[in-house]
Coordinates of C-alpha atoms in Angstrom, one line a residue:
Chain A
X1 CA 18.3 5.3 -0.9
X2 CA 14.8 6.5 -1.7
X3 CA 12.9 8.0 1.3
X4 CA 9.3 9.2 1.9
X5 CA 8.3 11.0 5.0
X6 CA 4.7 12.0 5.9
X7 CA 3.6 14.6 8.4
X8 CA 1.9 14.9 10.7
X9 CA 1.6 11.3 11.9
X10 CA -2.0 12.0 13.2
X11 CA -4.3 14.9 12.6
X12 CA -7.7 15.7 14.2
X13 CA -10.0 18.2 12.6
X14 CA -13.4 19.5 13.3
X15 CA -15.9 18.9 10.5
X16 CA -15.5 21.8 8.0
X17 CA -11.9 22.7 9.2
X18 CA -9.7 22.6 6.1
X19 CA -6.1 21.4 6.4
X20 CA -3.2 19.8 4.5
X21 CA -1.1 16.7 4.8
X22 CA 2.5 16.7 3.8
X23 CA 4.6 14.1 1.9
X24 CA 8.3 14.8 1.6
X25 CA 10.3 12.6 -0.8
X26 CA 13.9 11.9 -1.7
X27 CA 13.9 9.8 -4.9
X28 CA 16.5 9.4 -7.6
X29 CA 14.4 10.3 -10.7
X30 CA 10.7 10.6 -9.7
X31 CA 8.5 8.6 -12.1
X32 CA 5.3 9.3 -10.1
X33 CA 3.9 10.3 -6.7
X34 CA 0.9 8.3 -5.5
X35 CA -1.7 9.0 -2.9
X36 CA -3.8 6.2 -1.3
X37 CA -6.6 6.2 1.3
X38 CA -6.7 3.3 3.8
X39 CA -9.6 2.6 6.1
X40 CA -9.0 0.6 9.4
X41 CA -8.5 -3.1 8.7
X42 CA -8.7 -2.6 4.9
X43 CA -6.3 -2.4 2.0
X44 CA -5.3 1.0 0.6
X45 CA -7.4 2.5 -2.2
X46 CA -5.8 4.5 -4.9
X47 CA -6.6 8.2 -5.1
X48 CA -4.2 10.2 -7.3
X49 CA -1.0 10.0 -9.4
X50 CA 1.1 13.1 -9.9
X51 CA 4.0 13.1 -12.4
X52 CA 5.6 16.5 -12.5
X53 CA 6.1 19.6 -10.3
X54 CA 3.2 22.0 -10.6
X55 CA 0.7 19.3 -11.3
X56 CA -2.6 19.2 -9.4
X57 CA -5.4 16.6 -9.2
X58 CA -8.8 16.9 -7.5
X59 CA -11.4 14.5 -6.3
X60 CA -14.4 15.8 -4.3
X61 CA -12.9 17.5 -1.1
X62 CA -9.3 16.4 -1.9
X63 CA -6.7 18.1 -3.9
X64 CA -3.2 16.8 -4.4
X65 CA -0.3 19.0 -5.5
X66 CA 3.4 18.3 -6.3
X67 CA 6.6 20.2 -6.0
X68 CA 10.2 19.0 -6.6
X69 CA 10.5 17.9 -3.0
X70 CA 7.0 17.6 -1.6
X71 CA 3.4 16.7 -2.2
X72 CA 0.5 18.0 -0.3
X73 CA -3.0 16.6 0.1
X74 CA -5.4 19.4 0.8
X75 CA -8.7 18.6 2.4
X76 CA -11.3 21.2 2.1
X77 CA -14.3 21.3 4.5
X78 CA -13.8 17.7 5.6
X79 CA -16.5 15.4 6.7
X80 CA -16.4 12.5 9.2
X81 CA -16.4 10.0 6.4
X82 CA -13.0 11.5 5.3
X83 CA -11.5 9.9 8.4
X84 CA -8.8 7.4 7.3
X85 CA -5.1 7.0 7.0
X86 CA -3.7 8.6 3.9
X87 CA -0.5 7.1 2.4
X88 CA 1.8 8.5 -0.2
X89 CA 4.3 6.6 -2.2
X90 CA 7.1 7.7 -4.6
X91 CA 8.1 5.7 -7.6
X92 CA 11.6 5.9 -9.0
X93 CA 11.1 3.4 -11.8
X94 CA 8.9 0.4 -12.1
X95 CA 6.2 -0.5 -9.5
X96 CA 8.8 -2.6 -7.8
X97 CA 10.6 0.6 -7.0
X98 CA 7.7 2.1 -5.0
X99 CA 8.6 3.6 -1.6
X100 CA 5.7 4.2 0.8
X101 CA 5.5 6.7 3.7
X102 CA 4.1 5.6 7.0
X103 CA 0.9 7.6 6.6
X104 CA -1.1 10.3 8.2
X105 CA -4.1 9.2 10.3
X106 CA -6.8 11.7 9.8
X107 CA -9.8 12.0 12.2
X108 CA -12.6 14.4 11.4
X109 CA -14.9 15.0 14.3
X110 CA -18.6 15.9 13.8
Chain B
X1 CA -17.2 -7.3 -9.7
X2 CA -13.5 -7.5 -10.4
X3 CA -11.1 -7.3 -7.6
X4 CA -8.5 -9.0 -5.4
X5 CA -9.6 -11.5 -2.8
X6 CA -7.3 -12.4 0.2
X7 CA -8.0 -15.1 2.6
X8 CA -8.1 -15.8 5.5
X9 CA -8.7 -12.3 6.9
X10 CA -7.4 -13.3 10.3
X11 CA -5.0 -16.1 11.0
X12 CA -3.3 -17.3 14.2
X13 CA -0.2 -19.4 14.1
X14 CA 2.0 -21.1 16.6
X15 CA 5.7 -20.6 16.5
X16 CA 7.4 -23.1 14.2
X17 CA 4.5 -23.5 11.8
X18 CA 4.3 -22.5 8.2
X19 CA 1.2 -20.7 7.0
X20 CA 0.0 -19.8 3.5
X21 CA -2.0 -16.7 2.7
X22 CA -4.1 -16.8 -0.4
X23 CA -4.4 -14.0 -3.0
X24 CA -6.7 -14.3 -6.1
X25 CA -7.5 -11.6 -8.6
X26 CA -10.0 -11.5 -11.5
X27 CA -8.7 -8.2 -13.0
X28 CA -6.6 -9.9 -15.6
X29 CA -3.5 -8.1 -14.3
X30 CA -0.1 -9.5 -15.1
X31 CA 1.8 -8.0 -12.1
X32 CA 1.1 -9.0 -8.5
X33 CA 2.8 -8.0 -5.3
X34 CA 2.9 -8.9 -1.6
X35 CA 3.5 -6.2 1.0
X36 CA 3.8 -6.3 4.8
X37 CA 2.4 -3.4 6.9
X38 CA 3.6 -2.8 10.5
X39 CA 2.4 0.0 12.8
X40 CA 4.3 3.2 12.2
X41 CA 6.0 1.9 9.1
X42 CA 5.4 2.2 5.4
X43 CA 4.4 -0.8 3.3
X44 CA 7.4 -3.0 2.6
X45 CA 7.7 -5.2 -0.5
X46 CA 8.1 -8.9 0.2
X47 CA 7.8 -10.5 -3.3
X48 CA 6.5 -9.5 -6.7
X49 CA 5.7 -11.3 -9.9
X50 CA 5.3 -9.7 -13.4
X51 CA 4.4 -12.9 -15.2
X52 CA 3.3 -16.4 -14.6
X53 CA 6.0 -18.8 -13.4
X54 CA 8.3 -15.9 -12.6
X55 CA 8.8 -14.0 -9.3
X56 CA 11.4 -11.8 -7.7
X57 CA 12.4 -11.0 -4.1
X58 CA 11.5 -7.7 -2.7
X59 CA 13.1 -5.8 0.1
X60 CA 12.2 -8.2 2.9
X61 CA 11.9 -11.7 1.3
X62 CA 13.7 -13.6 4.0
X63 CA 11.4 -16.2 5.7
X64 CA 8.8 -16.0 2.9
X65 CA 8.1 -17.9 -0.2
X66 CA 5.7 -17.5 -3.2
X67 CA 4.5 -19.3 -6.3
X68 CA 2.8 -18.0 -9.5
X69 CA 1.4 -21.0 -11.3
X70 CA -1.6 -19.2 -12.6
X71 CA -2.1 -15.6 -13.6
X72 CA -5.0 -15.2 -11.1
X73 CA -3.2 -16.6 -8.1
X74 CA -0.2 -15.5 -6.0
X75 CA -0.1 -17.3 -2.7
X76 CA 2.4 -16.3 0.1
X77 CA 3.9 -18.8 2.5
X78 CA 5.2 -17.4 5.8
X79 CA 7.7 -20.0 7.0
X80 CA 9.0 -20.7 10.4
X81 CA 12.2 -19.0 9.4
X82 CA 10.5 -15.6 9.5
X83 CA 11.6 -14.2 12.9
X84 CA 8.8 -11.7 13.4
X85 CA 5.8 -12.7 11.3
X86 CA 3.0 -10.9 13.2
X87 CA 1.8 -8.3 10.7
X88 CA -0.8 -7.2 8.3
X89 CA -0.2 -8.6 4.8
X90 CA -1.4 -7.0 1.7
X91 CA -1.6 -8.4 -1.8
X92 CA -1.8 -6.0 -4.8
X93 CA -1.9 -6.1 -8.6
X94 CA -1.5 -3.7 -11.4
X95 CA -2.3 -3.9 -15.1
X96 CA 0.9 -2.1 -16.1
X97 CA 4.2 -1.6 -14.3
X98 CA 3.1 1.5 -12.4
X99 CA 2.4 2.5 -8.9
X100 CA -1.3 2.6 -9.3
X101 CA -1.9 -0.6 -7.3
X102 CA -5.1 -2.4 -6.6
X103 CA -5.1 -3.9 -3.1
X104 CA -6.9 -6.7 -1.5
X105 CA -8.5 -6.3 2.0
X106 CA -5.5 -7.8 3.7
X107 CA -4.7 -10.7 6.0
X108 CA -3.8 -10.2 9.6
X109 CA -1.4 -12.9 10.9
X110 CA -0.7 -13.2 14.6
X111 CA 1.9 -15.6 16.0
X112 CA 1.0 -17.0 19.4

């Protein structure tokens, strides 16, 4: 059974304090690892797709990396507007075979 | 602007009632999905459809039903058979069969 575990469940940072979110996955034949951002009361918004170990993607203050067992979302010098829940999902085939983690709730304090 | 529109945003239901959640997209995507989100859990797939007039059960389909009569529309009915329907419901679509999903803003259903 495919499993995705995210840690920590919640993270509070001071503005400018860099950190990383973890996404551990157990998937039979990874076809893609996806990161989403979700604001309170809203639907998730797609951020990144990673396909193979060693791959990295960047967008503003966010950088996603992938190994054979984990993905990390690095947040450099975060701002309060980066506060959100970050979800990761692993795909073992079609989009129907997408397994989501429970998310990390990030709060960036001014 | 293209996107996915879900309605209503908030819905209250009495026990024993069926309710229907609307999902409309103008992205011209073939595949559409319904997910359920509960606190502390990952999104769980209820139903999905890859083409008009065809849909498949997801991991937690019991107590739910869907239809796909038009490419743009994929409504979800939460029936009285669903034991614990209070949740946040998310509709999504994708142009290809990948995990890069476009989500609507969600519908929050509360059973009184």
